[in-house]
Amino acid sequence: MDLDGEETHLVNPGETVTTDQQFMRGHGTYTDREGTVISSVAGAVERVNKLLSVKALKARYTPEIGDIVVGRITEVTTKRWKVDVNARQDAILLLSSVSLPGGVQRRKNESDELQMRQFFAEGDVLVAEVQSFYTDGAMGLHTRGFKFCKLRNGSFVCVPPVLVQRCKSQFHSLPCGIDLILGLNGFIWVNRKLEGLSGTDETDTTVVYSNENDPITLEERENIARVSNCISALAKQYMYINDTIIIYTYEGK
C-alpha cells in the first residue's frame, strides 16, 4: 500500500497495512511475527510520521479538549446538566460553566440553581466546547461565549463522528443563507441565521436561551432540508464532511 500519497486508504480487519518494518503500529492495528502491520478494524489508515493507525468508520466519539460538540440535554441535576454527545457516557455541563442572562459576571447562587431549567431543560439541543475531563472519563463542557447557545430554527443530523473533519472553525455560513455547526461528535445542526448573536458584548442573551423559533420562510425551510439531505447522502457514501464538500453537493443536486 502506498502510504506517501494524499489518498485515503480504507482497510478491512485482517488486511495488511504495510510490510515495511520502519513503521510503528498505532490504534486499530497489530503486528505479526514478521513485523507486518495489520488492521484490526474496518476504517481509514492514518499516518503521523512513522506511526500508523486505523480510524474505525463506525465508533463512538472520542473527545479532545477544545472540540466543538452539539449535544442534547438528558437530565437536570444538582448544579449540573447531563448532555448526550454521542460518546461512551454523557458529558457534564456545570452551572458555573454557563453564561448568565444579561452577561452578568458573578458567582452562581441558589436562585440560579432554582432557575436551571430556564437555561437548559431536558430535550434542548445546544452547542458547547469540551473544557476538561473527570476521573471517570466523562467530559466537562462550557457554553461561555456568544457562539455557544441553545439551538433552534433548524434541523438535527447525525453522522459517524469519524466523517466530520476538523476545520479552522466548526461554525459555517453557506452561500444559500443557511448556518451550519459541524459537531466533531457527529451531531450536526443546520439552521437559519440567528439574529442577536453579533459576537460582541452587546449580544442579546435572551436569544441564547430562548425556546421560541423565529418565523421561517418556505425558501429557508427548503434550503435547510436540502442541506440536511446533502449531509445524509455524504454520510451514506462514507465521504468526509466539511463545509466545502457540502457546498459542492448542494450546488450539484
PDB file of C-alpha atoms in Angstrom:
ATOM      1  CA  MET A   1       0.000   0.000   0.000  1.00  0.00           C
ATOM      2  CA  ASP A   2       1.309   3.442  -0.953  1.00  0.00           C
ATOM      3  CA  LEU A   3       1.340   5.461   2.281  1.00  0.00           C
ATOM      4  CA  ASP A   4       3.042   8.533   0.810  1.00  0.00           C
ATOM      5  CA  GLY A   5       0.094   9.750  -1.266  1.00  0.00           C
ATOM      6  CA  GLU A   6      -2.713  12.014  -0.062  1.00  0.00           C
ATOM      7  CA  GLU A   7      -5.408   9.468  -0.899  1.00  0.00           C
ATOM      8  CA  THR A   8      -7.476   7.986   1.910  1.00  0.00           C
ATOM      9  CA  HIS A   9      -6.863   4.246   2.221  1.00  0.00           C
ATOM     10  CA  LEU A  10      -9.676   2.087   3.579  1.00  0.00           C
ATOM     11  CA  VAL A  11      -8.843  -1.320   5.048  1.00  0.00           C
ATOM     12  CA  ASN A  12     -10.771  -4.283   6.446  1.00  0.00           C
ATOM     13  CA  PRO A  13      -9.980  -6.282   9.603  1.00  0.00           C
ATOM     14  CA  GLY A  14      -7.025  -8.596   8.933  1.00  0.00           C
ATOM     15  CA  GLU A  15      -5.853  -6.658   5.890  1.00  0.00           C
ATOM     16  CA  THR A  16      -2.160  -5.774   5.625  1.00  0.00           C
ATOM     17  CA  VAL A  17      -1.465  -2.075   6.088  1.00  0.00           C
ATOM     18  CA  THR A  18       2.269  -2.258   5.359  1.00  0.00           C
ATOM     19  CA  THR A  19       5.125  -4.767   5.396  1.00  0.00           C
ATOM     20  CA  ASP A  20       7.737  -2.035   5.879  1.00  0.00           C
ATOM     21  CA  GLN A  21       9.216  -2.573   9.355  1.00  0.00           C
ATOM     22  CA  GLN A  22      10.245   1.073   9.748  1.00  0.00           C
ATOM     23  CA  PHE A  23       6.645   1.928  10.684  1.00  0.00           C
ATOM     24  CA  MET A  24       5.239   1.622  14.208  1.00  0.00           C
ATOM     25  CA  ARG A  25       1.735   0.338  14.910  1.00  0.00           C
ATOM     26  CA  GLY A  26      -0.881   2.575  16.491  1.00  0.00           C
ATOM     27  CA  HIS A  27      -4.543   2.262  17.464  1.00  0.00           C
ATOM     28  CA  GLY A  28      -6.571  -0.134  15.330  1.00  0.00           C
ATOM     29  CA  THR A  29      -3.569  -2.212  14.252  1.00  0.00           C
ATOM     30  CA  TYR A  30      -1.381  -5.115  15.389  1.00  0.00           C
ATOM     31  CA  THR A  31       1.773  -6.823  14.131  1.00  0.00           C
ATOM     32  CA  ASP A  32       2.520 -10.453  13.309  1.00  0.00           C
ATOM     33  CA  ARG A  33       5.786 -12.328  13.870  1.00  0.00           C
ATOM     34  CA  GLU A  34       7.319 -10.871  10.713  1.00  0.00           C
ATOM     35  CA  GLY A  35       6.575  -7.290  11.848  1.00  0.00           C
ATOM     36  CA  THR A  36       3.808  -6.743   9.289  1.00  0.00           C
ATOM     37  CA  VAL A  37       1.324  -4.070  10.401  1.00  0.00           C
ATOM     38  CA  ILE A  38      -2.222  -5.453  10.098  1.00  0.00           C
ATOM     39  CA  SER A  39      -5.548  -3.697  10.591  1.00  0.00           C
ATOM     40  CA  SER A  40      -7.774  -4.890  13.445  1.00  0.00           C
ATOM     41  CA  VAL A  41     -10.788  -2.757  12.463  1.00  0.00           C
ATOM     42  CA  ALA A  42     -12.511  -1.532   9.297  1.00  0.00           C
ATOM     43  CA  GLY A  43     -11.530   2.062   8.719  1.00  0.00           C
ATOM     44  CA  ALA A  44      -9.206   4.650   7.235  1.00  0.00           C
ATOM     45  CA  VAL A  45      -5.415   4.467   7.534  1.00  0.00           C
ATOM     46  CA  GLU A  46      -3.858   7.493   9.257  1.00  0.00           C
ATOM     47  CA  ARG A  47      -0.141   8.252   9.283  1.00  0.00           C
ATOM     48  CA  VAL A  48       1.743  10.560  11.646  1.00  0.00           C
ATOM     49  CA  ASN A  49       5.437  10.391  10.718  1.00  0.00           C
ATOM     50  CA  LYS A  50       6.289   6.698  11.296  1.00  0.00           C
ATOM     51  CA  LEU A  51       3.175   5.889  13.335  1.00  0.00           C
ATOM     52  CA  LEU A  52       0.335   4.094  11.542  1.00  0.00           C
ATOM     53  CA  SER A  53      -3.170   3.786  12.943  1.00  0.00           C
ATOM     54  CA  VAL A  54      -6.572   2.849  11.586  1.00  0.00           C
ATOM     55  CA  LYS A  55      -9.540   5.048  12.483  1.00  0.00           C
ATOM     56  CA  ALA A  56     -12.705   2.967  12.592  1.00  0.00           C
ATOM     57  CA  LEU A  57     -15.535   4.096  10.312  1.00  0.00           C
ATOM     58  CA  LYS A  58     -18.110   3.358  12.995  1.00  0.00           C
ATOM     59  CA  ALA A  59     -17.100   4.149  16.552  1.00  0.00           C
ATOM     60  CA  ARG A  60     -18.169   6.250  19.486  1.00  0.00           C
ATOM     61  CA  TYR A  61     -16.867   9.803  19.653  1.00  0.00           C
ATOM     62  CA  THR A  62     -13.511  10.182  21.437  1.00  0.00           C
ATOM     63  CA  PRO A  63     -13.304  13.761  22.754  1.00  0.00           C
ATOM     64  CA  GLU A  64     -10.364  16.133  22.929  1.00  0.00           C
ATOM     65  CA  ILE A  65     -10.125  19.407  24.852  1.00  0.00           C
ATOM     66  CA  GLY A  66     -11.225  22.296  22.638  1.00  0.00           C
ATOM     67  CA  ASP A  67     -13.601  20.212  20.499  1.00  0.00           C
ATOM     68  CA  ILE A  68     -16.852  21.848  19.422  1.00  0.00           C
ATOM     69  CA  VAL A  69     -19.759  19.464  20.044  1.00  0.00           C
ATOM     70  CA  VAL A  70     -23.522  19.520  19.567  1.00  0.00           C
ATOM     71  CA  GLY A  71     -25.476  17.755  22.308  1.00  0.00           C
ATOM     72  CA  ARG A  72     -28.907  17.158  23.790  1.00  0.00           C
ATOM     73  CA  ILE A  73     -29.791  17.661  27.464  1.00  0.00           C
ATOM     74  CA  THR A  74     -30.806  14.336  29.030  1.00  0.00           C
ATOM     75  CA  GLU A  75     -31.032  15.231  32.718  1.00  0.00           C
ATOM     76  CA  VAL A  76     -31.033  18.258  35.016  1.00  0.00           C
ATOM     77  CA  THR A  77     -29.411  17.525  38.378  1.00  0.00           C
ATOM     78  CA  THR A  78     -27.846  19.495  41.230  1.00  0.00           C
ATOM     79  CA  LYS A  79     -25.834  22.373  39.756  1.00  0.00           C
ATOM     80  CA  ARG A  80     -25.237  20.479  36.508  1.00  0.00           C
ATOM     81  CA  TRP A  81     -26.778  19.149  33.322  1.00  0.00           C
ATOM     82  CA  LYS A  82     -26.080  15.798  31.693  1.00  0.00           C
ATOM     83  CA  VAL A  83     -25.634  16.037  27.923  1.00  0.00           C
ATOM     84  CA  ASP A  84     -25.786  13.302  25.283  1.00  0.00           C
ATOM     85  CA  VAL A  85     -22.822  13.955  22.971  1.00  0.00           C
ATOM     86  CA  ASN A  86     -22.631  10.569  21.205  1.00  0.00           C
ATOM     87  CA  ALA A  87     -19.764   9.449  23.466  1.00  0.00           C
ATOM     88  CA  ARG A  88     -19.366   6.429  25.741  1.00  0.00           C
ATOM     89  CA  GLN A  89     -21.017   8.361  28.562  1.00  0.00           C
ATOM     90  CA  ASP A  90     -22.934  11.595  28.985  1.00  0.00           C
ATOM     91  CA  ALA A  91     -20.978  14.844  29.250  1.00  0.00           C
ATOM     92  CA  ILE A  92     -21.308  17.180  32.238  1.00  0.00           C
ATOM     93  CA  LEU A  93     -22.216  20.873  31.932  1.00  0.00           C
ATOM     94  CA  LEU A  94     -21.817  22.649  35.267  1.00  0.00           C
ATOM     95  CA  LEU A  95     -23.956  25.612  36.247  1.00  0.00           C
ATOM     96  CA  SER A  96     -20.724  27.550  36.803  1.00  0.00           C
ATOM     97  CA  SER A  97     -19.764  26.917  33.150  1.00  0.00           C
ATOM     98  CA  VAL A  98     -22.692  28.768  31.524  1.00  0.00           C
ATOM     99  CA  SER A  99     -23.241  32.473  30.892  1.00  0.00           C
ATOM    100  CA  LEU A 100     -25.892  34.266  32.907  1.00  0.00           C
ATOM    101  CA  PRO A 101     -28.675  36.253  31.193  1.00  0.00           C
ATOM    102  CA  GLY A 102     -27.582  39.831  30.692  1.00  0.00           C
ATOM    103  CA  GLY A 103     -23.912  38.816  30.584  1.00  0.00           C
ATOM    104  CA  VAL A 104     -23.578  39.354  34.345  1.00  0.00           C
ATOM    105  CA  GLN A 105     -20.226  38.193  35.706  1.00  0.00           C
ATOM    106  CA  ARG A 106     -20.767  36.794  39.217  1.00  0.00           C
ATOM    107  CA  ARG A 107     -20.781  33.550  41.149  1.00  0.00           C
ATOM    108  CA  LYS A 108     -23.885  31.380  40.720  1.00  0.00           C
ATOM    109  CA  ASN A 109     -26.176  31.223  43.769  1.00  0.00           C
ATOM    110  CA  GLU A 110     -29.212  29.245  44.952  1.00  0.00           C
ATOM    111  CA  SER A 111     -31.538  31.415  42.886  1.00  0.00           C
ATOM    112  CA  ASP A 112     -29.676  30.442  39.714  1.00  0.00           C
ATOM    113  CA  GLU A 113     -29.857  26.775  40.717  1.00  0.00           C
ATOM    114  CA  LEU A 114     -33.642  27.008  41.052  1.00  0.00           C
ATOM    115  CA  GLN A 115     -33.875  28.536  37.564  1.00  0.00           C
ATOM    116  CA  MET A 116     -31.663  25.977  35.795  1.00  0.00           C
ATOM    117  CA  ARG A 117     -34.472  24.803  33.505  1.00  0.00           C
ATOM    118  CA  GLN A 118     -34.834  28.368  32.238  1.00  0.00           C
ATOM    119  CA  PHE A 119     -31.313  27.997  30.836  1.00  0.00           C
ATOM    120  CA  PHE A 120     -31.477  24.407  29.540  1.00  0.00           C
ATOM    121  CA  ALA A 121     -34.243  21.841  30.013  1.00  0.00           C
ATOM    122  CA  GLU A 122     -34.476  18.156  29.099  1.00  0.00           C
ATOM    123  CA  GLY A 123     -34.540  17.702  25.320  1.00  0.00           C
ATOM    124  CA  ASP A 124     -32.877  21.039  24.499  1.00  0.00           C
ATOM    125  CA  VAL A 125     -30.138  20.934  21.847  1.00  0.00           C
ATOM    126  CA  LEU A 126     -27.059  23.082  22.434  1.00  0.00           C
ATOM    127  CA  VAL A 127     -23.559  23.689  21.115  1.00  0.00           C
ATOM    128  CA  ALA A 128     -20.670  23.664  23.581  1.00  0.00           C
ATOM    129  CA  GLU A 129     -16.911  23.264  23.862  1.00  0.00           C
ATOM    130  CA  VAL A 130     -15.048  20.438  25.614  1.00  0.00           C
ATOM    131  CA  GLN A 131     -13.279  22.039  28.578  1.00  0.00           C
ATOM    132  CA  SER A 132     -11.957  19.220  30.768  1.00  0.00           C
ATOM    133  CA  PHE A 133     -12.158  15.553  31.737  1.00  0.00           C
ATOM    134  CA  TYR A 134     -13.185  13.951  35.012  1.00  0.00           C
ATOM    135  CA  THR A 135     -11.525  10.988  36.711  1.00  0.00           C
ATOM    136  CA  ASP A 136     -14.253   8.625  35.464  1.00  0.00           C
ATOM    137  CA  GLY A 137     -13.607   9.673  31.848  1.00  0.00           C
ATOM    138  CA  ALA A 138     -16.643  11.950  31.477  1.00  0.00           C
ATOM    139  CA  MET A 139     -16.020  15.220  29.654  1.00  0.00           C
ATOM    140  CA  GLY A 140     -16.778  18.642  31.068  1.00  0.00           C
ATOM    141  CA  LEU A 141     -18.381  21.243  28.783  1.00  0.00           C
ATOM    142  CA  HIS A 142     -18.789  25.004  28.858  1.00  0.00           C
ATOM    143  CA  THR A 143     -21.055  27.423  26.988  1.00  0.00           C
ATOM    144  CA  ARG A 144     -19.333  30.703  27.854  1.00  0.00           C
ATOM    145  CA  GLY A 145     -19.177  32.789  24.693  1.00  0.00           C
ATOM    146  CA  PHE A 146     -21.600  34.213  22.137  1.00  0.00           C
ATOM    147  CA  LYS A 147     -21.320  31.187  19.808  1.00  0.00           C
ATOM    148  CA  PHE A 148     -22.358  28.658  22.425  1.00  0.00           C
ATOM    149  CA  CYS A 149     -26.105  28.665  22.932  1.00  0.00           C
ATOM    150  CA  LYS A 150     -29.348  26.735  22.777  1.00  0.00           C
ATOM    151  CA  LEU A 151     -30.042  25.698  19.189  1.00  0.00           C
ATOM    152  CA  ARG A 152     -33.303  26.366  17.345  1.00  0.00           C
ATOM    153  CA  ASN A 153     -34.652  27.360  13.907  1.00  0.00           C
ATOM    154  CA  GLY A 154     -33.124  24.292  12.318  1.00  0.00           C
ATOM    155  CA  SER A 155     -32.691  20.581  11.773  1.00  0.00           C
ATOM    156  CA  PHE A 156     -30.578  17.948  13.563  1.00  0.00           C
ATOM    157  CA  VAL A 157     -28.458  15.481  11.547  1.00  0.00           C
ATOM    158  CA  CYS A 158     -26.459  12.564  12.988  1.00  0.00           C
ATOM    159  CA  VAL A 159     -23.465  11.086  11.108  1.00  0.00           C
ATOM    160  CA  PRO A 160     -20.496   8.881  12.123  1.00  0.00           C
ATOM    161  CA  PRO A 161     -18.071  11.122  14.084  1.00  0.00           C
ATOM    162  CA  VAL A 162     -15.036   9.972  12.069  1.00  0.00           C
ATOM    163  CA  LEU A 163     -16.513  11.540   8.919  1.00  0.00           C
ATOM    164  CA  VAL A 164     -16.623  15.090  10.347  1.00  0.00           C
ATOM    165  CA  GLN A 165     -13.375  16.847   9.508  1.00  0.00           C
ATOM    166  CA  ARG A 166     -11.671  19.311  11.827  1.00  0.00           C
ATOM    167  CA  CYS A 167     -11.684  22.810  10.326  1.00  0.00           C
ATOM    168  CA  LYS A 168     -10.345  26.170  11.450  1.00  0.00           C
ATOM    169  CA  SER A 169     -13.889  26.770  12.656  1.00  0.00           C
ATOM    170  CA  GLN A 170     -16.792  24.351  13.061  1.00  0.00           C
ATOM    171  CA  PHE A 171     -19.263  27.227  12.520  1.00  0.00           C
ATOM    172  CA  HIS A 172     -20.022  27.941   8.859  1.00  0.00           C
ATOM    173  CA  SER A 173     -22.341  30.220   6.873  1.00  0.00           C
ATOM    174  CA  LEU A 174     -23.284  28.763   3.486  1.00  0.00           C
ATOM    175  CA  PRO A 175     -23.967  30.878   0.359  1.00  0.00           C
ATOM    176  CA  CYS A 176     -27.615  29.752   0.421  1.00  0.00           C
ATOM    177  CA  GLY A 177     -28.177  31.704   3.649  1.00  0.00           C
ATOM    178  CA  ILE A 178     -28.026  28.709   5.982  1.00  0.00           C
ATOM    179  CA  ASP A 179     -25.750  28.355   9.018  1.00  0.00           C
ATOM    180  CA  LEU A 180     -24.048  25.090   9.851  1.00  0.00           C
ATOM    181  CA  ILE A 181     -22.473  23.725  13.031  1.00  0.00           C
ATOM    182  CA  LEU A 182     -20.306  20.665  12.374  1.00  0.00           C
ATOM    183  CA  GLY A 183     -20.063  18.999  15.766  1.00  0.00           C
ATOM    184  CA  LEU A 184     -16.944  16.840  15.974  1.00  0.00           C
ATOM    185  CA  ASN A 185     -19.033  14.253  17.830  1.00  0.00           C
ATOM    186  CA  GLY A 186     -21.054  13.529  14.674  1.00  0.00           C
ATOM    187  CA  PHE A 187     -24.041  15.689  15.617  1.00  0.00           C
ATOM    188  CA  ILE A 188     -24.636  18.443  13.044  1.00  0.00           C
ATOM    189  CA  TRP A 189     -27.053  21.361  13.286  1.00  0.00           C
ATOM    190  CA  VAL A 190     -28.425  23.090  10.170  1.00  0.00           C
ATOM    191  CA  ASN A 191     -30.350  26.311  10.802  1.00  0.00           C
ATOM    192  CA  ARG A 192     -31.268  29.740   9.527  1.00  0.00           C
ATOM    193  CA  LYS A 193     -29.058  32.524  10.836  1.00  0.00           C
ATOM    194  CA  LEU A 194     -29.911  33.624  14.370  1.00  0.00           C
ATOM    195  CA  GLU A 195     -30.427  37.320  14.945  1.00  0.00           C
ATOM    196  CA  GLY A 196     -28.920  38.868  18.066  1.00  0.00           C
ATOM    197  CA  LEU A 197     -25.679  36.817  18.080  1.00  0.00           C
ATOM    198  CA  SER A 198     -23.354  39.584  16.983  1.00  0.00           C
ATOM    199  CA  GLY A 199     -20.200  38.319  18.671  1.00  0.00           C
ATOM    200  CA  THR A 200     -19.812  41.436  20.817  1.00  0.00           C
ATOM    201  CA  ASP A 201     -20.507  42.348  24.429  1.00  0.00           C
ATOM    202  CA  GLU A 202     -23.898  43.604  23.270  1.00  0.00           C
ATOM    203  CA  THR A 203     -25.062  40.087  22.350  1.00  0.00           C
ATOM    204  CA  ASP A 204     -28.695  39.620  23.406  1.00  0.00           C
ATOM    205  CA  THR A 205     -28.610  36.781  25.962  1.00  0.00           C
ATOM    206  CA  THR A 206     -32.379  36.342  25.689  1.00  0.00           C
ATOM    207  CA  VAL A 207     -31.634  34.898  22.246  1.00  0.00           C
ATOM    208  CA  VAL A 208     -29.098  32.458  23.727  1.00  0.00           C
ATOM    209  CA  TYR A 209     -31.684  30.775  25.997  1.00  0.00           C
ATOM    210  CA  SER A 210     -34.883  31.357  24.006  1.00  0.00           C
ATOM    211  CA  ASN A 211     -37.211  28.410  23.311  1.00  0.00           C
ATOM    212  CA  GLU A 212     -39.178  30.164  20.569  1.00  0.00           C
ATOM    213  CA  ASN A 213     -38.384  29.591  16.907  1.00  0.00           C
ATOM    214  CA  ASP A 214     -38.274  32.653  14.674  1.00  0.00           C
ATOM    215  CA  PRO A 215     -40.598  32.830  11.636  1.00  0.00           C
ATOM    216  CA  ILE A 216     -39.016  30.739   8.867  1.00  0.00           C
ATOM    217  CA  THR A 217     -39.939  31.244   5.223  1.00  0.00           C
ATOM    218  CA  LEU A 218     -40.743  28.386   2.852  1.00  0.00           C
ATOM    219  CA  GLU A 219     -37.500  29.019   0.949  1.00  0.00           C
ATOM    220  CA  GLU A 220     -35.476  28.799   4.175  1.00  0.00           C
ATOM    221  CA  ARG A 221     -37.206  25.534   5.113  1.00  0.00           C
ATOM    222  CA  GLU A 222     -36.389  24.092   1.690  1.00  0.00           C
ATOM    223  CA  ASN A 223     -32.740  25.162   1.989  1.00  0.00           C
ATOM    224  CA  ILE A 224     -32.438  23.634   5.473  1.00  0.00           C
ATOM    225  CA  ALA A 225     -33.950  20.355   4.245  1.00  0.00           C
ATOM    226  CA  ARG A 226     -31.735  20.334   1.155  1.00  0.00           C
ATOM    227  CA  VAL A 227     -28.526  20.880   3.125  1.00  0.00           C
ATOM    228  CA  SER A 228     -29.580  18.201   5.648  1.00  0.00           C
ATOM    229  CA  ASN A 229     -30.207  15.750   2.806  1.00  0.00           C
ATOM    230  CA  CYS A 230     -26.800  16.546   1.298  1.00  0.00           C
ATOM    231  CA  ILE A 231     -25.100  15.732   4.613  1.00  0.00           C
ATOM    232  CA  SER A 232     -27.056  12.471   4.964  1.00  0.00           C
ATOM    233  CA  ALA A 233     -26.129  11.497   1.382  1.00  0.00           C
ATOM    234  CA  LEU A 234     -22.422  12.149   2.030  1.00  0.00           C
ATOM    235  CA  ALA A 235     -22.552  10.084   5.232  1.00  0.00           C
ATOM    236  CA  LYS A 236     -24.272   7.217   3.422  1.00  0.00           C
ATOM    237  CA  GLN A 237     -21.368   7.116   0.951  1.00  0.00           C
ATOM    238  CA  TYR A 238     -18.820   7.329   3.819  1.00  0.00           C
ATOM    239  CA  MET A 239     -17.382  10.580   2.476  1.00  0.00           C
ATOM    240  CA  TYR A 240     -15.633  13.104   4.708  1.00  0.00           C
ATOM    241  CA  ILE A 241     -17.873  16.024   5.657  1.00  0.00           C
ATOM    242  CA  ASN A 242     -16.784  19.660   5.662  1.00  0.00           C
ATOM    243  CA  ASP A 243     -18.291  22.953   4.529  1.00  0.00           C
ATOM    244  CA  THR A 244     -16.643  22.824   1.080  1.00  0.00           C
ATOM    245  CA  ILE A 245     -17.921  19.387   0.086  1.00  0.00           C
ATOM    246  CA  ILE A 246     -21.391  20.259   1.413  1.00  0.00           C
ATOM    247  CA  ILE A 247     -21.494  23.363  -0.840  1.00  0.00           C
ATOM    248  CA  TYR A 248     -20.372  21.305  -3.866  1.00  0.00           C
ATOM    249  CA  THR A 249     -23.030  18.682  -3.137  1.00  0.00           C
ATOM    250  CA  TYR A 250     -25.717  21.328  -2.615  1.00  0.00           C
ATOM    251  CA  GLU A 251     -24.918  23.090  -5.896  1.00  0.00           C
ATOM    252  CA  GLY A 252     -24.653  19.818  -7.796  1.00  0.00           C
ATOM    253  CA  LYS A 253     -28.083  18.454  -6.866  1.00  0.00           C
TER     254      LYS A 253
END
